[in-house]
mmCIF file of C-alpha atoms and ligand atoms in Angstrom:
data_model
loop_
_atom_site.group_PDB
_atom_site.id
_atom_site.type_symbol
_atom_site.label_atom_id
_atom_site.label_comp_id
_atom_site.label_asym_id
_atom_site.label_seq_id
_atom_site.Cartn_x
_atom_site.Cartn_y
_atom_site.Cartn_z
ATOM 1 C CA UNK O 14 55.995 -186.616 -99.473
ATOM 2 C CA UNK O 15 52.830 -187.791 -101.489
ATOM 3 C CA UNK O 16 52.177 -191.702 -100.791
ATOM 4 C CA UNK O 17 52.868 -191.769 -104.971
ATOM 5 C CA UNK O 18 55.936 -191.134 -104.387
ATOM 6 C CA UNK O 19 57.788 -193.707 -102.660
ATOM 7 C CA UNK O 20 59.577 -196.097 -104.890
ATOM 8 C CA UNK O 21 60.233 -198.992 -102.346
ATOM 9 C CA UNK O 22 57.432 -198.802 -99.899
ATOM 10 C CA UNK O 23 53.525 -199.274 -100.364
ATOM 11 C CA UNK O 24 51.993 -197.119 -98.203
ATOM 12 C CA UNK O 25 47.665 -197.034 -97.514
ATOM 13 C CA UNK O 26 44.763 -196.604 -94.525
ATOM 14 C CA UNK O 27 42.917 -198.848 -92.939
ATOM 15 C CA UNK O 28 40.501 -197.133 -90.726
ATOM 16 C CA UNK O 29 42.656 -195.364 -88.561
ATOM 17 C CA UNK O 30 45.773 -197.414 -89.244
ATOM 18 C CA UNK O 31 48.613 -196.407 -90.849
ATOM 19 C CA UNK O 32 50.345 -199.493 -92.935
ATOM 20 C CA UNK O 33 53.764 -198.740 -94.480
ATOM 21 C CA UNK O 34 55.049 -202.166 -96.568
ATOM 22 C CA UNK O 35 58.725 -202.431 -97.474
ATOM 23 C CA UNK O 36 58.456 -203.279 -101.175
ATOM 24 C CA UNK O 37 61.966 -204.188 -102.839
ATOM 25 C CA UNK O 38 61.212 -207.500 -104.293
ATOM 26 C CA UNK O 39 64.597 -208.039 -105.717
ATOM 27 C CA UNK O 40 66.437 -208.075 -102.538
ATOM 28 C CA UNK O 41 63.997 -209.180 -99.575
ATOM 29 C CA UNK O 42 63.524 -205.813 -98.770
ATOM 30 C CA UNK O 43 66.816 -205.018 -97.819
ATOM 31 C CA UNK O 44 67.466 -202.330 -96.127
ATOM 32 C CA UNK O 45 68.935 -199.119 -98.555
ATOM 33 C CA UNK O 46 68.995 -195.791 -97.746
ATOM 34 C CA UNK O 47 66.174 -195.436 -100.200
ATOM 35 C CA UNK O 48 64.057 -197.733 -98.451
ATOM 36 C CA UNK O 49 65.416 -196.388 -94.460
ATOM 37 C CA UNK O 50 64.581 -192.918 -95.802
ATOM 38 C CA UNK O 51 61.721 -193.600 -97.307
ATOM 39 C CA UNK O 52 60.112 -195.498 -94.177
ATOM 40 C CA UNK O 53 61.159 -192.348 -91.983
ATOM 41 C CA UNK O 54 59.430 -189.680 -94.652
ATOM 42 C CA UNK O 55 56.023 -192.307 -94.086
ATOM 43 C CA UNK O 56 56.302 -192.642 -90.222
ATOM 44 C CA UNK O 57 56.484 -188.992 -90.221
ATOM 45 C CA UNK O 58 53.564 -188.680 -92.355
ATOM 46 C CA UNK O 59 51.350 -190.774 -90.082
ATOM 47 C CA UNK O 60 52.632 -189.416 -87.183
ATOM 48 C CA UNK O 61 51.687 -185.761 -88.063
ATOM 49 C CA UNK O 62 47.896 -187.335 -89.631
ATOM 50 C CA UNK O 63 45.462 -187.015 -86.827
ATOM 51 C CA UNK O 64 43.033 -189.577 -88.421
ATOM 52 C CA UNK O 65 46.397 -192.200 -87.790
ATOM 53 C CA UNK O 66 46.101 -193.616 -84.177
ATOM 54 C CA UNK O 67 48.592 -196.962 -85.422
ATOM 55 C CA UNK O 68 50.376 -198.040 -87.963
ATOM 56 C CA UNK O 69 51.683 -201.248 -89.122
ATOM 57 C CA UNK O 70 55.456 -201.850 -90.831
ATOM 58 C CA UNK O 71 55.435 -205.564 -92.667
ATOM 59 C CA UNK O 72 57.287 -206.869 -95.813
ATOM 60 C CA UNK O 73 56.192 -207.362 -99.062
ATOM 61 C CA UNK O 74 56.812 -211.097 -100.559
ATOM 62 C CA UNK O 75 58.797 -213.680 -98.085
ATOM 63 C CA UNK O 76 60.841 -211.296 -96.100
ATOM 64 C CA UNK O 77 60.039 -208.386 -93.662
ATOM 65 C CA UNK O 78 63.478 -207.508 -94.046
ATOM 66 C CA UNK O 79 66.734 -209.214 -94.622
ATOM 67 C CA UNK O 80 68.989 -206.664 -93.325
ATOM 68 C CA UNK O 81 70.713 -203.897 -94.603
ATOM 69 C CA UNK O 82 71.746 -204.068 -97.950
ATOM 70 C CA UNK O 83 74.842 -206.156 -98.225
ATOM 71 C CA UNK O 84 75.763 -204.313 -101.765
ATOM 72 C CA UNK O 85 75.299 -200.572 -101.187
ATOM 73 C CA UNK O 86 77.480 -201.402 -97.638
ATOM 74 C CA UNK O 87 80.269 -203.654 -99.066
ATOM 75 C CA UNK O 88 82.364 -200.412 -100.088
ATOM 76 C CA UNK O 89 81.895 -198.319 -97.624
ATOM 77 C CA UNK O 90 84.818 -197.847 -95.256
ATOM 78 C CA UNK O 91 85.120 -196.421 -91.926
ATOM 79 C CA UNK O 92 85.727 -192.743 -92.738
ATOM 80 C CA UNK O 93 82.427 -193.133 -94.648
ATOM 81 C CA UNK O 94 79.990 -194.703 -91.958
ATOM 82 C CA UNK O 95 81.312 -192.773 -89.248
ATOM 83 C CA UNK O 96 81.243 -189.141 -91.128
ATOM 84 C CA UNK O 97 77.958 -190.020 -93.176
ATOM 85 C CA UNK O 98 76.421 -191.111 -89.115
ATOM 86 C CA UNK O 99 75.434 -194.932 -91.536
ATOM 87 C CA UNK O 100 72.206 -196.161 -88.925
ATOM 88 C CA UNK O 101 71.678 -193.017 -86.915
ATOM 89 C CA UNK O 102 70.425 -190.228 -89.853
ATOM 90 C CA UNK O 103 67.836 -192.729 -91.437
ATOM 91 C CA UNK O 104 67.004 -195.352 -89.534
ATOM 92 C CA UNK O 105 65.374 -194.856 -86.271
ATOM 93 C CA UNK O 106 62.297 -192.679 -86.772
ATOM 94 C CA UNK O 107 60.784 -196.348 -85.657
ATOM 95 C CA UNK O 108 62.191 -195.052 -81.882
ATOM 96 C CA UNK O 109 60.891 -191.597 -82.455
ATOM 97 C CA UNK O 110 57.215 -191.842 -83.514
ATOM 98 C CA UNK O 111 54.786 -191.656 -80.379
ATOM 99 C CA UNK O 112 51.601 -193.710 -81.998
ATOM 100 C CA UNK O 113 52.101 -197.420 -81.371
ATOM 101 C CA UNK O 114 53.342 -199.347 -84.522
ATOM 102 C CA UNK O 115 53.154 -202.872 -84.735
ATOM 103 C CA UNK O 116 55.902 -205.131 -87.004
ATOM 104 C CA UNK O 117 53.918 -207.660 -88.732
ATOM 105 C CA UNK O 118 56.502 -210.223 -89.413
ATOM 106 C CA UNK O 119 55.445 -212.255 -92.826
ATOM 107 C CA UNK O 120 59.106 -213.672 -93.304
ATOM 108 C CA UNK O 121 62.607 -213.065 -92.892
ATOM 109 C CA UNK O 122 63.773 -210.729 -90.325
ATOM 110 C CA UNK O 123 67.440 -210.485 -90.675
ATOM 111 C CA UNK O 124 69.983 -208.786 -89.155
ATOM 112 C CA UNK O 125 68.829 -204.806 -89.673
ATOM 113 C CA UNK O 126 65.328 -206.282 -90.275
ATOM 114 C CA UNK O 127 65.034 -208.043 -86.876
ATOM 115 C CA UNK O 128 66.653 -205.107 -85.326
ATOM 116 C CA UNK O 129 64.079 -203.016 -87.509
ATOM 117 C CA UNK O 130 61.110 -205.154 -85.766
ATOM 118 C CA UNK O 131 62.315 -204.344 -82.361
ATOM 119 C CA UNK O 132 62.435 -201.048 -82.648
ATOM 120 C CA UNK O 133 58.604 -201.306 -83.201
ATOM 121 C CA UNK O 134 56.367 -201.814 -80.134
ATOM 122 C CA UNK O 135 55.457 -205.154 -80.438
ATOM 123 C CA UNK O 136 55.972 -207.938 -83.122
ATOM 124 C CA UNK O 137 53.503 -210.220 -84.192
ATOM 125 C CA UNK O 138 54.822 -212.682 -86.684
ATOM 126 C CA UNK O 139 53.803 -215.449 -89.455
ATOM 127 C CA UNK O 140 54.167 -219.232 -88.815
ATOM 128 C CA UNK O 141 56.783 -218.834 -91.896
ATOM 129 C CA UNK O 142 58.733 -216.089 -90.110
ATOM 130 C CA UNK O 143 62.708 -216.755 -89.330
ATOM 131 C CA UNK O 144 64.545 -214.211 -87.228
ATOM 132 C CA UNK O 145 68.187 -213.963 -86.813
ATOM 133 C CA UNK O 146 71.269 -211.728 -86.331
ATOM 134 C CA UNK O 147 73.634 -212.819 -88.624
ATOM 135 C CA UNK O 148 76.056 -210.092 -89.168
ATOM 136 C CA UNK O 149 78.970 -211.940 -86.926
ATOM 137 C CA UNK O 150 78.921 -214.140 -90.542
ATOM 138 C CA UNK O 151 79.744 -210.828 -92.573
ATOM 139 C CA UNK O 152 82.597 -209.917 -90.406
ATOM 140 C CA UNK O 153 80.941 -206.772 -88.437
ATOM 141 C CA UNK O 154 78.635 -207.094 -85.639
ATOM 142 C CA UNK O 155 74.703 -205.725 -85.676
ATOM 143 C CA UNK O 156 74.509 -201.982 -85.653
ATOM 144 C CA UNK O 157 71.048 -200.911 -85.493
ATOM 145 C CA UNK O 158 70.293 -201.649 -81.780
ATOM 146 C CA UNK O 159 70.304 -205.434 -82.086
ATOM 147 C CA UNK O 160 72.710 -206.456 -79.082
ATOM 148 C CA UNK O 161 70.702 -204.352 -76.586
ATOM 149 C CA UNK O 162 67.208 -204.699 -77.621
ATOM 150 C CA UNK O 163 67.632 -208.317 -78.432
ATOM 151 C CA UNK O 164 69.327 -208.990 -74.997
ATOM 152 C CA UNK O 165 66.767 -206.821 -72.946
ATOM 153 C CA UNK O 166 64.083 -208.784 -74.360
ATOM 154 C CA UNK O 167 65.008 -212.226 -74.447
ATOM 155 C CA UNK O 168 68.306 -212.379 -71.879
ATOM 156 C CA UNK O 169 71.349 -212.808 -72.328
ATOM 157 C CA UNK O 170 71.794 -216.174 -73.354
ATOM 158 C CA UNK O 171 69.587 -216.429 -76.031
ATOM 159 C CA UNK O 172 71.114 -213.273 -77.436
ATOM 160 C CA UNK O 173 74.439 -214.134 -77.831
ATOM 161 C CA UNK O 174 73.580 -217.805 -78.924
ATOM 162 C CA UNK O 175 71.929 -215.547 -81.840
ATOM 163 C CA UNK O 176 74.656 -213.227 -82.296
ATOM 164 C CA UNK O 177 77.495 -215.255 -81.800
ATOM 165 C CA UNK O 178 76.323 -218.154 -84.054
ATOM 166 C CA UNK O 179 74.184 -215.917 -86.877
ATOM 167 C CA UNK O 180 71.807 -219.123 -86.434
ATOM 168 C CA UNK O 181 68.002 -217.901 -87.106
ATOM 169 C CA UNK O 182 65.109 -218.907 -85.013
ATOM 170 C CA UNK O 183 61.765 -219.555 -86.077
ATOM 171 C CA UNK O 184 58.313 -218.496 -85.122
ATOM 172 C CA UNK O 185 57.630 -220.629 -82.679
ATOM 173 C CA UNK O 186 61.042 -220.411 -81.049
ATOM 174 C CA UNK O 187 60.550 -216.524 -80.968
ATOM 175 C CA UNK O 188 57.420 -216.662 -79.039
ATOM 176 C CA UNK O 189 58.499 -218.777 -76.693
ATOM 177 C CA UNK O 190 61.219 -216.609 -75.554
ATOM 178 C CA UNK O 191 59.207 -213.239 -75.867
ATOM 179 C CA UNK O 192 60.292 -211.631 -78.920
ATOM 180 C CA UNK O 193 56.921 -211.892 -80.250
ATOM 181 C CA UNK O 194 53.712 -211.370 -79.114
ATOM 182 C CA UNK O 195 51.723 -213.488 -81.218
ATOM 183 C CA UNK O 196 51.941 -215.917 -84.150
ATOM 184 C CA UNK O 197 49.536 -216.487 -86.868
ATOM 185 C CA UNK O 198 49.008 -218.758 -90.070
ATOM 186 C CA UNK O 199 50.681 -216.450 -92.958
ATOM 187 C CA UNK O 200 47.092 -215.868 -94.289
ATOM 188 C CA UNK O 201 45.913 -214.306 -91.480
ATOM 189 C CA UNK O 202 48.570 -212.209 -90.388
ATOM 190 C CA UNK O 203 47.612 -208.836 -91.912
ATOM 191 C CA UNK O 204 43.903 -209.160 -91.014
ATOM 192 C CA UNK O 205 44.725 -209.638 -87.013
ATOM 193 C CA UNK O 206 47.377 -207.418 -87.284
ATOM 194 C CA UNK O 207 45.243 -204.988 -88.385
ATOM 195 C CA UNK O 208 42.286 -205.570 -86.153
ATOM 196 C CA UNK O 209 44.843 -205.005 -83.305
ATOM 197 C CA UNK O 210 46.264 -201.789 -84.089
ATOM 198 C CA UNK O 211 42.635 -200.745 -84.833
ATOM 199 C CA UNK O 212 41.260 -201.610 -81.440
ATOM 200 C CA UNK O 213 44.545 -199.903 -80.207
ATOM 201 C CA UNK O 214 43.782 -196.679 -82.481
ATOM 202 C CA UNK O 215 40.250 -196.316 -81.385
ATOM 203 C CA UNK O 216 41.001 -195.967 -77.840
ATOM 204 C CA UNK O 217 41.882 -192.333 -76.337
ATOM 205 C CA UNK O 218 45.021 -191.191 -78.413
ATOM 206 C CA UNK O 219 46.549 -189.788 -75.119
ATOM 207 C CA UNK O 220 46.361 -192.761 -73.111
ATOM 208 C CA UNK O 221 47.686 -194.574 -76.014
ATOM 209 C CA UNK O 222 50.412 -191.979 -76.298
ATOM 210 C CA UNK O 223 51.397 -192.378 -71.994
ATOM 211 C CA UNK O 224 50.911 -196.346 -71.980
ATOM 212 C CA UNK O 225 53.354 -196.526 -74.716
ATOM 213 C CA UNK O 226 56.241 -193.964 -73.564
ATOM 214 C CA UNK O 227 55.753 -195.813 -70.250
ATOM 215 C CA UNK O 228 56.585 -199.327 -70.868
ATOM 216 C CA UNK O 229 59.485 -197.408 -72.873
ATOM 217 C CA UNK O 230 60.572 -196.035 -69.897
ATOM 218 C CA UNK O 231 61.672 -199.359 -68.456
ATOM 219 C CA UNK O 232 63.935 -199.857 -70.505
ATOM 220 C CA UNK O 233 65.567 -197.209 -69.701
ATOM 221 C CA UNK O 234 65.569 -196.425 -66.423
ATOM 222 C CA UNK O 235 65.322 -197.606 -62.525
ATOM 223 C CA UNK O 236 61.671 -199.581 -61.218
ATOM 224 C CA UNK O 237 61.668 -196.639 -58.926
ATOM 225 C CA UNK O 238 61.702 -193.775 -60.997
ATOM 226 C CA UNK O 239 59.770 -195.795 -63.395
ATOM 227 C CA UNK O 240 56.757 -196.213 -61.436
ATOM 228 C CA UNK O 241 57.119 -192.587 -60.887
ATOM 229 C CA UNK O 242 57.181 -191.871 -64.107
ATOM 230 C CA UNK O 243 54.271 -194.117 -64.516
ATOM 231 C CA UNK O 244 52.496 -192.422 -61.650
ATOM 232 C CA UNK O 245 53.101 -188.749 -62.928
ATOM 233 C CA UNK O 246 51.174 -189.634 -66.090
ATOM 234 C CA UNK O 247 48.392 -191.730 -64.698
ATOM 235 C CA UNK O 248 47.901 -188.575 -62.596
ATOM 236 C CA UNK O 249 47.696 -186.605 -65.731
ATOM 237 C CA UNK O 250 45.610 -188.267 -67.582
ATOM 238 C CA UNK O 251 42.597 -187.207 -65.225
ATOM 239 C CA UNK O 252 43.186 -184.207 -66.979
ATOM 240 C CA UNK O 253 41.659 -185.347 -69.933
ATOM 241 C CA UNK O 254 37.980 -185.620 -71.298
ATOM 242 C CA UNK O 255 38.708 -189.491 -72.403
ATOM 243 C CA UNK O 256 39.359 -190.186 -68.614
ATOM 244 C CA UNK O 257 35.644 -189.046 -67.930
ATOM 245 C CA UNK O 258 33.948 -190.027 -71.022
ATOM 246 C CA UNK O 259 35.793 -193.267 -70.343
ATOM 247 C CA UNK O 260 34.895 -194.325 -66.989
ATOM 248 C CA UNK O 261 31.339 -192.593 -67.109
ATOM 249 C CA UNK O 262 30.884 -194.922 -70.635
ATOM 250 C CA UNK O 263 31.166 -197.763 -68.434
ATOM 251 C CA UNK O 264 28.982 -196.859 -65.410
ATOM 252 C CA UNK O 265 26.251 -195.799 -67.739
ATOM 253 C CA UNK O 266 26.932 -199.574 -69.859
ATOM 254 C CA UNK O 267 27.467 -198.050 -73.355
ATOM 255 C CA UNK O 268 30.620 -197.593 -75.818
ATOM 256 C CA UNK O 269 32.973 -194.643 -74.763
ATOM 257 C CA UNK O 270 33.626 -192.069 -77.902
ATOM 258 C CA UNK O 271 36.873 -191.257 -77.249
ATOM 259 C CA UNK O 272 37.946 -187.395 -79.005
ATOM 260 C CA UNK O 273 41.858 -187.526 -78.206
ATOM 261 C CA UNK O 274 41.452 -184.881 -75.459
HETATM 262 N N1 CAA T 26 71.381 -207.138 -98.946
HETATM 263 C C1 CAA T 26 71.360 -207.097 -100.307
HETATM 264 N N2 CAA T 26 70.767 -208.031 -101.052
HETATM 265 C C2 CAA T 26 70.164 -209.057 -100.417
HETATM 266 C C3 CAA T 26 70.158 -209.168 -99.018
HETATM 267 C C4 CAA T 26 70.795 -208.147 -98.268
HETATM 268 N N3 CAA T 26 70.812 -208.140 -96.935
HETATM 269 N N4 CAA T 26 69.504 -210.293 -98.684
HETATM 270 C C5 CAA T 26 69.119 -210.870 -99.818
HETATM 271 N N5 CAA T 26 69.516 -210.134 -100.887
HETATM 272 C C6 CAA T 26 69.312 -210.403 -102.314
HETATM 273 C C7 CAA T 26 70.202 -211.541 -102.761
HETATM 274 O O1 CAA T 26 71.495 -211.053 -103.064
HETATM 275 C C8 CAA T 26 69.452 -212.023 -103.977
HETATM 276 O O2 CAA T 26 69.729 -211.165 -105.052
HETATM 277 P P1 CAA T 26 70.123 -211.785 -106.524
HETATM 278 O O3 CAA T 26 68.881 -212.547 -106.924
HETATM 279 O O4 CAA T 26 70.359 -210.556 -107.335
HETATM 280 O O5 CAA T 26 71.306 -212.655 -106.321
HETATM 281 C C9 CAA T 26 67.987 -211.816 -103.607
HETATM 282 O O6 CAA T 26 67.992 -210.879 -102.518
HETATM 283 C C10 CAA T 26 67.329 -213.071 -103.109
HETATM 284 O O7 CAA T 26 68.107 -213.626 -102.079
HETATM 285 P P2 CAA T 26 68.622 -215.162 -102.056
HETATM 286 O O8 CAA T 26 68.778 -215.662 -103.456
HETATM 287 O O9 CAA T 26 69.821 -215.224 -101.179
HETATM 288 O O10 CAA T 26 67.344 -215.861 -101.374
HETATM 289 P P3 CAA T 26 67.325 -217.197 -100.509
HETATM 290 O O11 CAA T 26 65.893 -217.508 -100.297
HETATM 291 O O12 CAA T 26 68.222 -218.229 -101.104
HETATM 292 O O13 CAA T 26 67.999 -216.798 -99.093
HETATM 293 C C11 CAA T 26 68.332 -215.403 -97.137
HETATM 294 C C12 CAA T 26 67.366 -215.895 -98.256
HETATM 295 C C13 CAA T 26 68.694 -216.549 -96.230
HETATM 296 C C14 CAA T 26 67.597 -214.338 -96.383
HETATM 297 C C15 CAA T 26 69.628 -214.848 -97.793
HETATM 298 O O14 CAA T 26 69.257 -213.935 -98.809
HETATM 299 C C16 CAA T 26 70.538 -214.120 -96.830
HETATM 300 O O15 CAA T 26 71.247 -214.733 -96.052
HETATM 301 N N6 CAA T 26 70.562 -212.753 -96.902
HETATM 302 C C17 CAA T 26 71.459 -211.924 -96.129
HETATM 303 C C18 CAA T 26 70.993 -211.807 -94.688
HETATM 304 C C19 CAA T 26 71.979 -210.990 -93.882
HETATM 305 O O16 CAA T 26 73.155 -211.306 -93.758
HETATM 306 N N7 CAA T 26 71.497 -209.901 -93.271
HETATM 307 C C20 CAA T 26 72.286 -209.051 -92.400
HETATM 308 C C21 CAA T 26 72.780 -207.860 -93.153
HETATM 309 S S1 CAA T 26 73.941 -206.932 -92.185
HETATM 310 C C22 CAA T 26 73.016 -205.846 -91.263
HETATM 311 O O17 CAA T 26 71.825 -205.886 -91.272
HETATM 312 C C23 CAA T 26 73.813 -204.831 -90.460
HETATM 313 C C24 CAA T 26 73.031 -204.131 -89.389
HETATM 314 O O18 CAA T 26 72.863 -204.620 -88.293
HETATM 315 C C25 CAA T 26 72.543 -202.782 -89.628
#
C-alpha cells in the first residue's frame, strides 16, 4: 500500500526507523477498523523494507489512542464479533512483526490503546500521558490482550485495581510500576524516541531479531526452557558475520559495521 494512501495514519523514515502515527483527530485516534487495518498494511510494509531496522507507533494530537472506537462497536452484537473474529483479523500485526517497535506514548492510552502499547516492545511515554483500562465502565471487559499483558507486567494487583475501577494512571505512576520504560517532557518525546530505536536499528539486525523473540519467550514459557531457548540462539548467532565483525570491532577499538548477516 503506497504511504499516500492511508487515510488515518502518517507514515515516514527516519534513518532506519520506521514511524507509523495514528492520525484521527476527531476521535483521539480511536481505534476503527480503518485505522487497525491500516496500522497492520504499515507494519507490514516496514517489516518487509530492509532499510527498516525499528519503527515507532505514537499518536497524533493528545492521545496515542483512546480505545477502540466506541461508535463503530456500539451496534455490533455477538453473532457479529464472534463471526467477523472483532480484535484477532486486524489488530495484532503489533505481536507479529519481528523488528523492535517502540510505543511512544504522547497522551491518552485507553483501553485498546493501552492494550495497543503493550503489544509493542517497550513504551516510552510523555509527562502528559494517562493510561487506563476502562472498558469495565462500558459494560464489556478489555479484549485486545489487556488483562494478561497488563497483569504480567505490572502484577496482579495493580491490574485489577485498573481494570476493575477503569481509573487511569499517569506517567509517573506507570513508570514506577514498569509499564514504561522511560518518561520524557512532551517536547522531547519523539526526538529520544527516535534516537533509541535508531541506536537499536543500527546494531546487527539478527541479534536484534533473537534478543527480541527472546525476552518474548518469557512470557510464554518455563525459566528452563527459556534459557534454553535463549542458549540455542546465542549459540547461533556465532554463525553470523556481525558476531565477528562485532567482537573483532572492539578488540581492534573502532565502530563495528554491522551488514545484517
Ligand atoms: N471511540 C470513539 N470516539 C471517541 C473515543 C472512542 N474510544 N474516545 C474519544 N472519542 C471521541 C469523542 O466522542 C469526541 O467526539 P465528539 O467531539 O464528536 O463528541 C472526541 O473523541 C473527543 O473526545 P472528548 O470530547 O471525550 O475529549 P475529552 O478530552 O473530554 O476526554 C477521554 C478524553 C477521557 C479520553 C474521553 O474521550 C474518553 O473517556 N474516551 C473513551 C475512552 C474509552 O472508554 N476507551 C475504551 C474503549 S473500549 C476498548 O478499547 C475495547 C478493547 O479493549 C478492545
Amino acid at each position: 500500500q503506497p504511504m499516500s494512501e492511508y487515510q488515518c495514519l502518517k507514515v515516514e523514515t527516519r534513518g532506519r526507523v520506521g514511524i507509523i502515527t495514528m492520525y484521527r483527530p476527531e476521535a483521539l485516534n480511536a481505534l476503527n477498523n480503518q485505522l487497525t487495518s491500516e496500522i497492520t498494511a504499515a507494519l507490514r510494509a516496514f517489516e518487509a523494507d530492509p532499510d527498516i531496522g525499528a519503527m515507532i507507533l505514537t499518536g497524533d494530537g493528545k492521545a496515542f489512542a483512546a480505545g477502540a472506537d466506541i461508535k463503530e462497536m456500539q451496534p455490533k452484537t455477538f453473532s457479529v464479533v464472534y463471526s467477523e473474529e472483532f480484535i484477532t483479523a486486524t489488530w495484532e500485526e503489533l505481536t507479529r512483526t519481528r523488528k523492535p517497535v517502540i510505543a511512544a506514548v504522547n497522551g491518552f492510552a485507553l483501553g485498546g490503546g493501552c492494550e495497543f502499547a503493550m503489544m509493542c516492545d517497550t513504551i516510552f511515554a510523555s509527562e502528559k500521558a494517562k493510561f487506563g483500562q476502562p472498558e469495565i465502565k462500558l459494560g464489556v471487559i478489555p479484549g485486545s490482550g489487556g488483562t494478561q499483558r497488563l497483569t504480567r507486567f505490572v502484577g496482579k494487583a495493580v491490574a485489577m485495581d485498573m481494570i476493575l475501577t477503569g481509573r487511569m494512571i499517569d506517567a509517573e505512576e506507570a513508570l514506577r510500576i514498569g509499564l514504561v520504560a522511560r518518561v520524557y517532557p512532551p517536547e522531547q518525546l519523539m526526538e529520544e524516541t527516535i534516537k533509541a530505536a535508531e541506536q537499536i536499528a543500527n546494531y546487527g539486525a539478527l541479534a536484534v531479531m533473537a534478543a527480541k523473540e527472546t525476552v518474548n519467550r518469557a512470557y510464554e514459557t518455563t525459566m528452563s526452557e527459556g534459557v534454553r531457548f535463549e542458549r540455542r540462539l546465542f549459540h547461533g548467532l556465532f554463525g553470523t558475520a556481525d558476531q565477528q565483525e562485532g567482537m573483532a570491532a572492539f578488540l581492534e577499538k573502532r565502530e563495528a559495521k554491522f551488514t545484517g548477516r
